[in-house]
């Protein structure tokens, strides 16, 4: 519409707007492309105009064309022009076009940095918003680095609309510029408790995304999220948090235990299906992480399975799908509980919905047993026939193979059946999974000895049948099975019925159309086959026959020699020469068969996939060290792999040169055996030592399921697997009958000499005997090596860069890059000051540096330990299972743990909270009798406040560790007296209010008041409103549109015993004086008897100290400041102080937001800065029983007031 | 994360495409085609989830869609999003469109794709859900429209802009 008006207002010569363009395209259905190219020409003309409105219109049309698939990158510069228009209307068009078409490769994107920065700081929230939205789509590493600091500032914007966008975009910034994560994280964490639900939700969103990739770094946030989970009513937030917990529980099983109860409650209480589903999902994750160690959680599993069944039975297909999806997760750890719903799942297999069938397929994996495997697979095979889409069919195929091969073919009783299933699967056209089938064929043929004969007959039929070869190019996938077929026929050629026939099949000219690697296997196995035919013929004395075969080889092999594939060519020419040599010998009537077959003597044993990795590296062997000095870089690259390859060759008898005669061979073999025996690192095939065909088949040591019974199966050609099902039924039936008979005539049976291994009277699953003698040869592993999956992470994972330890305090070097030339007033200087200061301070402090680093290390370690302890504590205080698991009291109890002190320490807490009265005493007590629990608890609390302090300490540019300029003996080093910055505001029988006032970092002259409300009654407190009478000097920031007299709602309700924190922003005009504001908290207390309206009056005391922000300062900068002479001076002295100097400093730091600049003996310099940029410098000296504080400040009134406050604090010491 | 949001009609003609990962225009068209192909052959009463196409795919991703009269609304999301939550979000999106266009129909989307983009931008930002409260979204959209109108007015009156 707006565009229409634009159009109407100016009579342009190119008057086509977006609507006209769309209409035009719709009217030119026949020659759309031509019409559009005309339009593009017009647009190009329009873009040449000076009028920004015309340009914007053109760009708007381009955005539409981009959607239709037209490349508009040529207009990137014009888009930037429109982006920088002053009018929101055009700006929005520009940003939209940019977000649709810009990417990291767009070269002009770097031109946007300043424009975006300008828009971000625009006074109009929509300009900022549109810039953030656009940026979120095309942010590049450069943009992220340059703008990170600006965006971080916006995270504390007054308007929630901007805040939430800024918070959300931080995720993109982290992805592109991982270094920004640590500096920005404290503030992000703060936003989790933002008063605006939208901002809170955005912060949860970002942290969930981060934590999903690297959960372990976010474990320490678990208590906070737990609190949010129990207090939030926003389903979106709840879902995200619950999903996050699902990712965290595998790392910390105790967390899971804590979660089960509230989650179960939610499952019972919520009406939102989405929430219910996510709860079930997370409970499942918890149960998985607890594994089977917790027997009493079977109730939870039952609950989950029960709820899921309801979902699956629902008529809503979506719920059905999700139910199945979640069910498959339970399946992994608790298959039993899922198996009872087999009927339901089999039913879903017939669903008309493919997505649901796929999910049901997943579940089938755990449903099979020996009894029903054939039946289920038969059902799947009919689905395979019916399936049209290749994706679903391929999925079916892999599932069939998965199901059958799971846990070492545990459920297969008849391998002939399995082979024929595999053979049937080869008839699928266009599948991508030919290699899977091939791998299965090989695996089964190698590991199940008894099946080899049957397998070979099937494979030779496959080789013979033309259908796989027919159009090998089109159905590229399936011809992979020929690889397996050829290998099996070659390797086990002694089982072939008609080897000559197979040999011819393998030498057909069509074979050369196959992919190279398959041809190579053909060539190799043709020789094996040839060797065995030769032997047969010679033994039978048919010299002519033998010569004929040789002639066939000589005739046909050249077709492979001509192959373009190197491997095929090499093998073929090698073998051709060999065969020619044999031909010569044959002409002289020399028997050659023995020697030729010696080439392939020895059996290949399956080697476990990880066996090679498990070979221990012998001591003193450094695989990375050079054996010889590398010649040059390029050469050394090739050298290593070659060596490896060489070694491999030696290990395999097959690859050896074949010219050596029998004796030589034997001698070498002996020698090598000797060598291997002496070499402790040779992968010996023990426990199943390498066998040869000549040796007696030493199968005793192989775990063999010995069942001596087989149904005589004489199935010519390719049998259908279906008949096996029938046969199997018969067989089982017969087995059963015989068993019954046997029970009656046991003696008779013995006479017959039939061995039956099972004689259990009931037919259970285990009772079904396999049809073949099955010996699954176990895969070889080096001794003492256990198969395990170490999942190696993908090194290219973009999220790996975000795997950053967030608990470590920030180092000096970690700060967001800051625009250097910025026209902000100097009072807002921390951004500017600190880097400067740092540069200067580098020189003189070389000595100190080491010391400092050491200390930082120490601190880091300390902090880490503390963090861990805190989490431990939080996790370990599981409330005793309440008799009646009502959700409210239990969660209340929990969140009390996290928010304020529990009741038994109430007194302690109160004194702390109230401030300082008995601190010295309490501290003494603490020192004398270290009660571990208490201390931990205090630490936790301290941590909390500290965490807050930290975030507060952080000026946008200069980051954390600098916030603790510990130079010589930090106050943190000694045990700190436990303190809380929260002081009591007011209390009555219903509610207790404590508050903390801190300066806001972002806005001048603003302070944030965090009020913790604790419900002490047994009623639910709701409808809470806070009304504060503004003074001339201090005003409360209220939501837009509300008047000065309106109360500001508290964004939560309080169930009994629960406490929560709300934050309010106040604007202060003059900060040189302390002030008090009167306020009232009104609320409705509701209990069983009814609801009453209650009020609680309070007075907010803004002390001068609360206007100070802990700001780090280096000693040289400090000295400069003092020298400048702009500061007025004042001092106080307090007598009768017994407290140690260390603690004294800590107290000043804590209560008055100072930081220690330097400390020498009993004298220390301290620094702080007000929210309006006043510098405050202190010199604290301790004498005998007295302390004197000299202060310098740019405002004398502020200084004197501050010193008064300090005096009051010190007087209590 | 939401990877992409697509709206196309019953004939596969795109009415809106928003990719939160960079793809070339050709790939985008291919994805739209493929998605349409996947979605359009599904019956009305089957579930609204599809395990992704190959292009936008990856095993982690899912297509979640809703079909309203002549239009398909398709969201491609990864496993961090709640399936039912996204379905709700699509509903919110459509209801918001309905409010902003007053009885939205396909033609509204066809002719005002820019507006649809603006509405979407208030709901999803850079692939993450920004706002789910419809009233809040509508308020912001109205405020922006008002701002735009006021600008047009200023722009209209002097007439010397050319």
PDB file of N, CA, C and O in Angstrom, chain A residues 9 19 22 26 66-69 88-89 92 99-100 126 136 161 164-165 168 172 205 209 212 236 243 317-318 321 353 355 359, chain B residues 1 17-18 25 28-29 42 45-49 51 62 78-80 111 118 122 125-126 128-129 131-132 140 143-144 148 151 159:
ATOM      1  N   UNK A   9       2.381   9.381  -5.886  1.00  0.00           N
ATOM      2  CA  UNK A   9       2.866  10.709  -5.570  1.00  0.00           C
ATOM      3  C   UNK A   9       3.834  11.242  -6.618  1.00  0.00           C
ATOM      4  O   UNK A   9       3.932  12.428  -6.850  1.00  0.00           O
ATOM      5  N   UNK A  19       3.718  -4.917  -7.216  1.00  0.00           N
ATOM      6  CA  UNK A  19       2.430  -5.504  -7.608  1.00  0.00           C
ATOM      7  C   UNK A  19       2.312  -5.603  -9.128  1.00  0.00           C
ATOM      8  O   UNK A  19       1.844  -6.595  -9.668  1.00  0.00           O
ATOM      9  N   UNK A  22       4.423  -8.467 -10.351  1.00  0.00           N
ATOM     10  CA  UNK A  22       3.812  -9.776 -10.114  1.00  0.00           C
ATOM     11  C   UNK A  22       2.682  -9.991 -11.116  1.00  0.00           C
ATOM     12  O   UNK A  22       2.563 -11.060 -11.727  1.00  0.00           O
ATOM     13  N   UNK A  26       2.356 -12.844 -14.067  1.00  0.00           N
ATOM     14  CA  UNK A  26       1.198 -13.747 -14.154  1.00  0.00           C
ATOM     15  C   UNK A  26       0.527 -13.646 -15.527  1.00  0.00           C
ATOM     16  O   UNK A  26      -0.078 -14.607 -16.001  1.00  0.00           O
ATOM     17  N   UNK A  66      14.476 -12.572  -6.927  1.00  0.00           N
ATOM     18  CA  UNK A  66      15.434 -13.484  -6.282  1.00  0.00           C
ATOM     19  C   UNK A  66      14.714 -14.750  -5.837  1.00  0.00           C
ATOM     20  O   UNK A  66      15.217 -15.849  -5.997  1.00  0.00           O
ATOM     21  N   UNK A  67      13.521 -14.561  -5.313  1.00  0.00           N
ATOM     22  CA  UNK A  67      12.760 -15.729  -4.859  1.00  0.00           C
ATOM     23  C   UNK A  67      12.440 -16.659  -6.027  1.00  0.00           C
ATOM     24  O   UNK A  67      12.351 -17.869  -5.857  1.00  0.00           O
ATOM     25  N   UNK A  68      12.274 -16.058  -7.200  1.00  0.00           N
ATOM     26  CA  UNK A  68      11.975 -16.881  -8.363  1.00  0.00           C
ATOM     27  C   UNK A  68      13.235 -17.529  -8.932  1.00  0.00           C
ATOM     28  O   UNK A  68      13.177 -18.226  -9.927  1.00  0.00           O
ATOM     29  N   UNK A  69      14.366 -17.265  -8.317  1.00  0.00           N
ATOM     30  CA  UNK A  69      15.577 -17.966  -8.726  1.00  0.00           C
ATOM     31  C   UNK A  69      16.537 -17.127  -9.554  1.00  0.00           C
ATOM     32  O   UNK A  69      17.463 -17.659 -10.146  1.00  0.00           O
ATOM     33  N   UNK A  88      12.774   4.803   7.146  1.00  0.00           N
ATOM     34  CA  UNK A  88      12.580   3.428   7.575  1.00  0.00           C
ATOM     35  C   UNK A  88      12.002   2.572   6.448  1.00  0.00           C
ATOM     36  O   UNK A  88      12.430   1.441   6.231  1.00  0.00           O
ATOM     37  N   UNK A  89      11.067   3.140   5.714  1.00  0.00           N
ATOM     38  CA  UNK A  89      10.415   2.407   4.625  1.00  0.00           C
ATOM     39  C   UNK A  89      11.434   1.812   3.659  1.00  0.00           C
ATOM     40  O   UNK A  89      11.359   0.642   3.294  1.00  0.00           O
ATOM     41  N   UNK A  92      14.077  -0.660   5.312  1.00  0.00           N
ATOM     42  CA  UNK A  92      13.555  -2.002   5.505  1.00  0.00           C
ATOM     43  C   UNK A  92      13.637  -2.801   4.204  1.00  0.00           C
ATOM     44  O   UNK A  92      13.986  -3.979   4.207  1.00  0.00           O
ATOM     45  N   UNK A  99      19.200  -9.413   3.334  1.00  0.00           N
ATOM     46  CA  UNK A  99      19.087 -10.663   4.079  1.00  0.00           C
ATOM     47  C   UNK A  99      18.758 -11.815   3.139  1.00  0.00           C
ATOM     48  O   UNK A  99      19.070 -12.968   3.431  1.00  0.00           O
ATOM     49  N   UNK A 100      18.129 -11.517   2.010  1.00  0.00           N
ATOM     50  CA  UNK A 100      17.790 -12.590   1.081  1.00  0.00           C
ATOM     51  C   UNK A 100      18.955 -12.955   0.167  1.00  0.00           C
ATOM     52  O   UNK A 100      19.045 -14.074  -0.298  1.00  0.00           O
ATOM     53  N   UNK A 126      12.840   0.819  15.580  1.00  0.00           N
ATOM     54  CA  UNK A 126      12.584  -0.014  14.419  1.00  0.00           C
ATOM     55  C   UNK A 126      13.757  -0.012  13.450  1.00  0.00           C
ATOM     56  O   UNK A 126      14.006  -1.001  12.767  1.00  0.00           O
ATOM     57  N   UNK A 136      21.175 -10.672  11.181  1.00  0.00           N
ATOM     58  CA  UNK A 136      21.109 -12.073  11.615  1.00  0.00           C
ATOM     59  C   UNK A 136      21.192 -13.012  10.412  1.00  0.00           C
ATOM     60  O   UNK A 136      21.559 -14.162  10.567  1.00  0.00           O
ATOM     61  N   UNK A 161      11.982  -4.865  23.049  1.00  0.00           N
ATOM     62  CA  UNK A 161      11.938  -5.212  21.628  1.00  0.00           C
ATOM     63  C   UNK A 161      13.355  -5.325  21.051  1.00  0.00           C
ATOM     64  O   UNK A 161      13.674  -6.233  20.279  1.00  0.00           O
ATOM     65  N   UNK A 164      15.502  -8.277  23.048  1.00  0.00           N
ATOM     66  CA  UNK A 164      15.339  -9.676  22.651  1.00  0.00           C
ATOM     67  C   UNK A 164      16.006  -9.956  21.307  1.00  0.00           C
ATOM     68  O   UNK A 164      16.577 -11.027  21.102  1.00  0.00           O
ATOM     69  N   UNK A 165      15.940  -8.978  20.414  1.00  0.00           N
ATOM     70  CA  UNK A 165      16.603  -9.193  19.131  1.00  0.00           C
ATOM     71  C   UNK A 165      18.128  -9.252  19.309  1.00  0.00           C
ATOM     72  O   UNK A 165      18.803 -10.072  18.678  1.00  0.00           O
ATOM     73  N   UNK A 168      19.134 -12.561  20.773  1.00  0.00           N
ATOM     74  CA  UNK A 168      19.018 -13.659  19.819  1.00  0.00           C
ATOM     75  C   UNK A 168      20.150 -13.648  18.795  1.00  0.00           C
ATOM     76  O   UNK A 168      20.710 -14.682  18.454  1.00  0.00           O
ATOM     77  N   UNK A 172      24.289 -15.943  16.542  1.00  0.00           N
ATOM     78  CA  UNK A 172      24.922 -15.881  15.224  1.00  0.00           C
ATOM     79  C   UNK A 172      26.332 -15.287  15.347  1.00  0.00           C
ATOM     80  O   UNK A 172      27.251 -15.709  14.652  1.00  0.00           O
ATOM     81  N   UNK A 205      16.601 -19.438  24.504  1.00  0.00           N
ATOM     82  CA  UNK A 205      16.784 -19.961  23.161  1.00  0.00           C
ATOM     83  C   UNK A 205      18.258 -20.048  22.782  1.00  0.00           C
ATOM     84  O   UNK A 205      18.751 -21.076  22.308  1.00  0.00           O
ATOM     85  N   UNK A 209      20.634 -23.385  22.305  1.00  0.00           N
ATOM     86  CA  UNK A 209      21.354 -23.708  21.072  1.00  0.00           C
ATOM     87  C   UNK A 209      22.831 -23.970  21.366  1.00  0.00           C
ATOM     88  O   UNK A 209      23.431 -24.900  20.841  1.00  0.00           O
ATOM     89  N   UNK A 212      23.307 -27.229  23.337  1.00  0.00           N
ATOM     90  CA  UNK A 212      23.024 -28.444  22.597  1.00  0.00           C
ATOM     91  C   UNK A 212      24.285 -28.977  21.926  1.00  0.00           C
ATOM     92  O   UNK A 212      24.487 -30.166  21.804  1.00  0.00           O
ATOM     93  N   UNK A 236       6.753 -22.096  25.556  1.00  0.00           N
ATOM     94  CA  UNK A 236       7.908 -22.092  24.650  1.00  0.00           C
ATOM     95  C   UNK A 236       9.202 -22.209  25.427  1.00  0.00           C
ATOM     96  O   UNK A 236      10.081 -22.988  25.088  1.00  0.00           O
ATOM     97  N   UNK A 243      14.058 -29.403  26.835  1.00  0.00           N
ATOM     98  CA  UNK A 243      14.909 -29.998  25.809  1.00  0.00           C
ATOM     99  C   UNK A 243      16.387 -29.887  26.206  1.00  0.00           C
ATOM    100  O   UNK A 243      17.168 -30.794  26.010  1.00  0.00           O
ATOM    101  N   UNK A 317      -2.358 -37.924  13.302  1.00  0.00           N
ATOM    102  CA  UNK A 317      -1.170 -38.591  12.784  1.00  0.00           C
ATOM    103  C   UNK A 317       0.111 -37.999  13.361  1.00  0.00           C
ATOM    104  O   UNK A 317       1.108 -38.694  13.515  1.00  0.00           O
ATOM    105  N   UNK A 318       0.078 -36.731  13.672  1.00  0.00           N
ATOM    106  CA  UNK A 318       1.272 -36.089  14.207  1.00  0.00           C
ATOM    107  C   UNK A 318       1.668 -36.692  15.542  1.00  0.00           C
ATOM    108  O   UNK A 318       2.833 -36.965  15.804  1.00  0.00           O
ATOM    109  N   UNK A 321       3.054 -40.120  15.093  1.00  0.00           N
ATOM    110  CA  UNK A 321       4.439 -40.072  14.636  1.00  0.00           C
ATOM    111  C   UNK A 321       5.391 -39.799  15.791  1.00  0.00           C
ATOM    112  O   UNK A 321       6.389 -40.482  15.989  1.00  0.00           O
ATOM    113  N   UNK A 353       0.745 -43.639   5.966  1.00  0.00           N
ATOM    114  CA  UNK A 353       1.677 -42.520   6.054  1.00  0.00           C
ATOM    115  C   UNK A 353       3.115 -43.025   6.098  1.00  0.00           C
ATOM    116  O   UNK A 353       3.493 -43.785   6.991  1.00  0.00           O
ATOM    117  N   UNK A 355       5.946 -41.492   6.758  1.00  0.00           N
ATOM    118  CA  UNK A 355       6.725 -41.066   7.921  1.00  0.00           C
ATOM    119  C   UNK A 355       6.469 -41.995   9.098  1.00  0.00           C
ATOM    120  O   UNK A 355       7.383 -42.352   9.841  1.00  0.00           O
ATOM    121  N   UNK A 359       9.048 -44.662  11.087  1.00  0.00           N
ATOM    122  CA  UNK A 359       9.266 -44.685  12.536  1.00  0.00           C
ATOM    123  C   UNK A 359       8.993 -46.067  13.104  1.00  0.00           C
ATOM    124  O   UNK A 359       9.713 -46.563  13.963  1.00  0.00           O
TER     125      UNK A 359
ATOM    126  N   UNK B   1      17.107 -24.760  15.730  1.00  0.00           N
ATOM    127  CA  UNK B   1      17.222 -23.772  14.661  1.00  0.00           C
ATOM    128  C   UNK B   1      16.266 -24.104  13.521  1.00  0.00           C
ATOM    129  O   UNK B   1      16.071 -25.260  13.183  1.00  0.00           O
ATOM    130  N   UNK B  17      10.185 -17.417   0.207  1.00  0.00           N
ATOM    131  CA  UNK B  17      11.235 -18.346   0.609  1.00  0.00           C
ATOM    132  C   UNK B  17      12.204 -17.600   1.510  1.00  0.00           C
ATOM    133  O   UNK B  17      12.597 -16.475   1.222  1.00  0.00           O
ATOM    134  N   UNK B  18      12.505 -18.224   2.605  1.00  0.00           N
ATOM    135  CA  UNK B  18      13.436 -17.600   3.547  1.00  0.00           C
ATOM    136  C   UNK B  18      14.423 -18.671   3.969  1.00  0.00           C
ATOM    137  O   UNK B  18      14.038 -19.654   4.609  1.00  0.00           O
ATOM    138  N   UNK B  25      21.130 -19.293  -5.683  1.00  0.00           N
ATOM    139  CA  UNK B  25      19.759 -19.204  -6.172  1.00  0.00           C
ATOM    140  C   UNK B  25      19.319 -20.530  -6.800  1.00  0.00           C
ATOM    141  O   UNK B  25      18.187 -20.964  -6.603  1.00  0.00           O
ATOM    142  N   UNK B  28      18.545 -22.981  -4.138  1.00  0.00           N
ATOM    143  CA  UNK B  28      17.290 -22.610  -3.489  1.00  0.00           C
ATOM    144  C   UNK B  28      16.101 -23.118  -4.299  1.00  0.00           C
ATOM    145  O   UNK B  28      15.168 -23.716  -3.751  1.00  0.00           O
ATOM    146  N   UNK B  29      16.162 -22.883  -5.608  1.00  0.00           N
ATOM    147  CA  UNK B  29      15.056 -23.336  -6.454  1.00  0.00           C
ATOM    148  C   UNK B  29      14.932 -24.846  -6.406  1.00  0.00           C
ATOM    149  O   UNK B  29      13.833 -25.390  -6.359  1.00  0.00           O
ATOM    150  N   UNK B  42       1.796 -36.016  -0.529  1.00  0.00           N
ATOM    151  CA  UNK B  42       1.253 -36.595   0.707  1.00  0.00           C
ATOM    152  C   UNK B  42      -0.237 -36.318   0.816  1.00  0.00           C
ATOM    153  O   UNK B  42      -0.722 -35.266   0.426  1.00  0.00           O
ATOM    154  N   UNK B  45      -4.610 -36.368   5.214  1.00  0.00           N
ATOM    155  CA  UNK B  45      -4.693 -36.793   6.614  1.00  0.00           C
ATOM    156  C   UNK B  45      -3.510 -37.653   7.063  1.00  0.00           C
ATOM    157  O   UNK B  45      -3.672 -38.635   7.752  1.00  0.00           O
ATOM    158  N   UNK B  46      -2.352 -37.282   6.626  1.00  0.00           N
ATOM    159  CA  UNK B  46      -1.154 -37.940   7.169  1.00  0.00           C
ATOM    160  C   UNK B  46      -0.450 -36.946   8.069  1.00  0.00           C
ATOM    161  O   UNK B  46      -0.860 -35.792   8.159  1.00  0.00           O
ATOM    162  N   UNK B  47       0.608 -37.383   8.723  1.00  0.00           N
ATOM    163  CA  UNK B  47       1.231 -36.507   9.696  1.00  0.00           C
ATOM    164  C   UNK B  47       1.983 -35.373   8.989  1.00  0.00           C
ATOM    165  O   UNK B  47       2.282 -35.448   7.802  1.00  0.00           O
ATOM    166  N   UNK B  48       2.251 -34.336   9.737  1.00  0.00           N
ATOM    167  CA  UNK B  48       2.824 -33.132   9.144  1.00  0.00           C
ATOM    168  C   UNK B  48       4.345 -33.100   9.209  1.00  0.00           C
ATOM    169  O   UNK B  48       4.940 -32.057   9.028  1.00  0.00           O
ATOM    170  N   UNK B  49       4.936 -34.222   9.480  1.00  0.00           N
ATOM    171  CA  UNK B  49       6.391 -34.255   9.575  1.00  0.00           C
ATOM    172  C   UNK B  49       6.947 -35.108   8.449  1.00  0.00           C
ATOM    173  O   UNK B  49       6.364 -36.109   8.065  1.00  0.00           O
ATOM    174  N   UNK B  51      10.777 -36.580   7.064  1.00  0.00           N
ATOM    175  CA  UNK B  51      12.216 -36.609   7.267  1.00  0.00           C
ATOM    176  C   UNK B  51      12.878 -36.075   6.008  1.00  0.00           C
ATOM    177  O   UNK B  51      12.651 -36.569   4.927  1.00  0.00           O
ATOM    178  N   UNK B  62      14.270 -31.912   9.763  1.00  0.00           N
ATOM    179  CA  UNK B  62      12.907 -32.370   9.506  1.00  0.00           C
ATOM    180  C   UNK B  62      12.153 -31.303   8.761  1.00  0.00           C
ATOM    181  O   UNK B  62      12.404 -30.119   8.936  1.00  0.00           O
ATOM    182  N   UNK B  78      15.844 -28.257  12.662  1.00  0.00           N
ATOM    183  CA  UNK B  78      16.679 -29.345  13.177  1.00  0.00           C
ATOM    184  C   UNK B  78      16.118 -29.828  14.514  1.00  0.00           C
ATOM    185  O   UNK B  78      15.068 -29.380  14.962  1.00  0.00           O
ATOM    186  N   UNK B  79      16.845 -30.712  15.148  1.00  0.00           N
ATOM    187  CA  UNK B  79      16.258 -31.420  16.288  1.00  0.00           C
ATOM    188  C   UNK B  79      16.124 -30.558  17.531  1.00  0.00           C
ATOM    189  O   UNK B  79      15.553 -30.993  18.518  1.00  0.00           O
ATOM    190  N   UNK B  80      16.632 -29.333  17.497  1.00  0.00           N
ATOM    191  CA  UNK B  80      16.488 -28.543  18.719  1.00  0.00           C
ATOM    192  C   UNK B  80      15.107 -27.917  18.811  1.00  0.00           C
ATOM    193  O   UNK B  80      14.754 -27.349  19.825  1.00  0.00           O
ATOM    194  N   UNK B 111       0.891 -10.748  -3.915  1.00  0.00           N
ATOM    195  CA  UNK B 111       1.196  -9.365  -4.250  1.00  0.00           C
ATOM    196  C   UNK B 111       1.970  -8.636  -3.154  1.00  0.00           C
ATOM    197  O   UNK B 111       2.476  -7.545  -3.376  1.00  0.00           O
ATOM    198  N   UNK B 118       8.101  -9.055   6.314  1.00  0.00           N
ATOM    199  CA  UNK B 118       8.205  -8.219   7.507  1.00  0.00           C
ATOM    200  C   UNK B 118       7.520  -8.861   8.698  1.00  0.00           C
ATOM    201  O   UNK B 118       8.013  -8.789   9.820  1.00  0.00           O
ATOM    202  N   UNK B 122       9.266 -10.546  12.401  1.00  0.00           N
ATOM    203  CA  UNK B 122       8.930 -10.305  13.805  1.00  0.00           C
ATOM    204  C   UNK B 122       8.751 -11.605  14.579  1.00  0.00           C
ATOM    205  O   UNK B 122       8.655 -11.600  15.799  1.00  0.00           O
ATOM    206  N   UNK B 125      13.859 -14.886  13.745  1.00  0.00           N
ATOM    207  CA  UNK B 125      15.010 -14.070  13.378  1.00  0.00           C
ATOM    208  C   UNK B 125      16.233 -14.959  13.248  1.00  0.00           C
ATOM    209  O   UNK B 125      16.589 -15.672  14.180  1.00  0.00           O
ATOM    210  N   UNK B 126      16.840 -14.892  12.094  1.00  0.00           N
ATOM    211  CA  UNK B 126      18.059 -15.668  11.869  1.00  0.00           C
ATOM    212  C   UNK B 126      17.896 -17.142  12.189  1.00  0.00           C
ATOM    213  O   UNK B 126      18.839 -17.800  12.600  1.00  0.00           O
ATOM    214  N   UNK B 128      15.904 -18.380  14.505  1.00  0.00           N
ATOM    215  CA  UNK B 128      15.463 -18.667  15.866  1.00  0.00           C
ATOM    216  C   UNK B 128      14.151 -17.960  16.150  1.00  0.00           C
ATOM    217  O   UNK B 128      13.909 -16.849  15.672  1.00  0.00           O
ATOM    218  N   UNK B 129      13.346 -18.623  16.934  1.00  0.00           N
ATOM    219  CA  UNK B 129      12.023 -18.068  17.207  1.00  0.00           C
ATOM    220  C   UNK B 129      12.173 -16.828  18.076  1.00  0.00           C
ATOM    221  O   UNK B 129      12.788 -16.867  19.140  1.00  0.00           O
ATOM    222  N   UNK B 131       9.397 -14.387  18.619  1.00  0.00           N
ATOM    223  CA  UNK B 131       8.186 -14.016  19.350  1.00  0.00           C
ATOM    224  C   UNK B 131       7.076 -14.970  18.950  1.00  0.00           C
ATOM    225  O   UNK B 131       6.918 -15.292  17.775  1.00  0.00           O
ATOM    226  N   UNK B 132       6.304 -15.412  19.920  1.00  0.00           N
ATOM    227  CA  UNK B 132       5.210 -16.311  19.595  1.00  0.00           C
ATOM    228  C   UNK B 132       3.869 -15.719  19.994  1.00  0.00           C
ATOM    229  O   UNK B 132       2.833 -16.309  19.728  1.00  0.00           O
ATOM    230  N   UNK B 140       3.708  -4.727  16.926  1.00  0.00           N
ATOM    231  CA  UNK B 140       4.945  -4.238  16.311  1.00  0.00           C
ATOM    232  C   UNK B 140       4.745  -3.958  14.826  1.00  0.00           C
ATOM    233  O   UNK B 140       5.228  -2.964  14.297  1.00  0.00           O
ATOM    234  N   UNK B 143       2.802  -0.785  14.429  1.00  0.00           N
ATOM    235  CA  UNK B 143       3.630   0.385  14.732  1.00  0.00           C
ATOM    236  C   UNK B 143       4.554   0.698  13.561  1.00  0.00           C
ATOM    237  O   UNK B 143       4.742   1.861  13.184  1.00  0.00           O
ATOM    238  N   UNK B 144       5.081  -0.346  12.953  1.00  0.00           N
ATOM    239  CA  UNK B 144       5.985  -0.124  11.827  1.00  0.00           C
ATOM    240  C   UNK B 144       5.225   0.416  10.619  1.00  0.00           C
ATOM    241  O   UNK B 144       5.708   1.283   9.903  1.00  0.00           O
ATOM    242  N   UNK B 148       5.788   3.861   8.668  1.00  0.00           N
ATOM    243  CA  UNK B 148       5.972   3.903   7.238  1.00  0.00           C
ATOM    244  C   UNK B 148       5.011   4.914   6.625  1.00  0.00           C
ATOM    245  O   UNK B 148       5.377   5.709   5.760  1.00  0.00           O
ATOM    246  N   UNK B 151       6.009   8.410   7.159  1.00  0.00           N
ATOM    247  CA  UNK B 151       7.114   8.770   6.274  1.00  0.00           C
ATOM    248  C   UNK B 151       6.604   9.068   4.869  1.00  0.00           C
ATOM    249  O   UNK B 151       7.041  10.009   4.222  1.00  0.00           O
ATOM    250  N   UNK B 159       7.137  17.028  -2.266  1.00  0.00           N
ATOM    251  CA  UNK B 159       7.190  16.738  -3.709  1.00  0.00           C
ATOM    252  C   UNK B 159       8.493  17.161  -4.396  1.00  0.00           C
ATOM    253  O   UNK B 159       8.590  17.092  -5.618  1.00  0.00           O
TER     254      UNK B 159
END
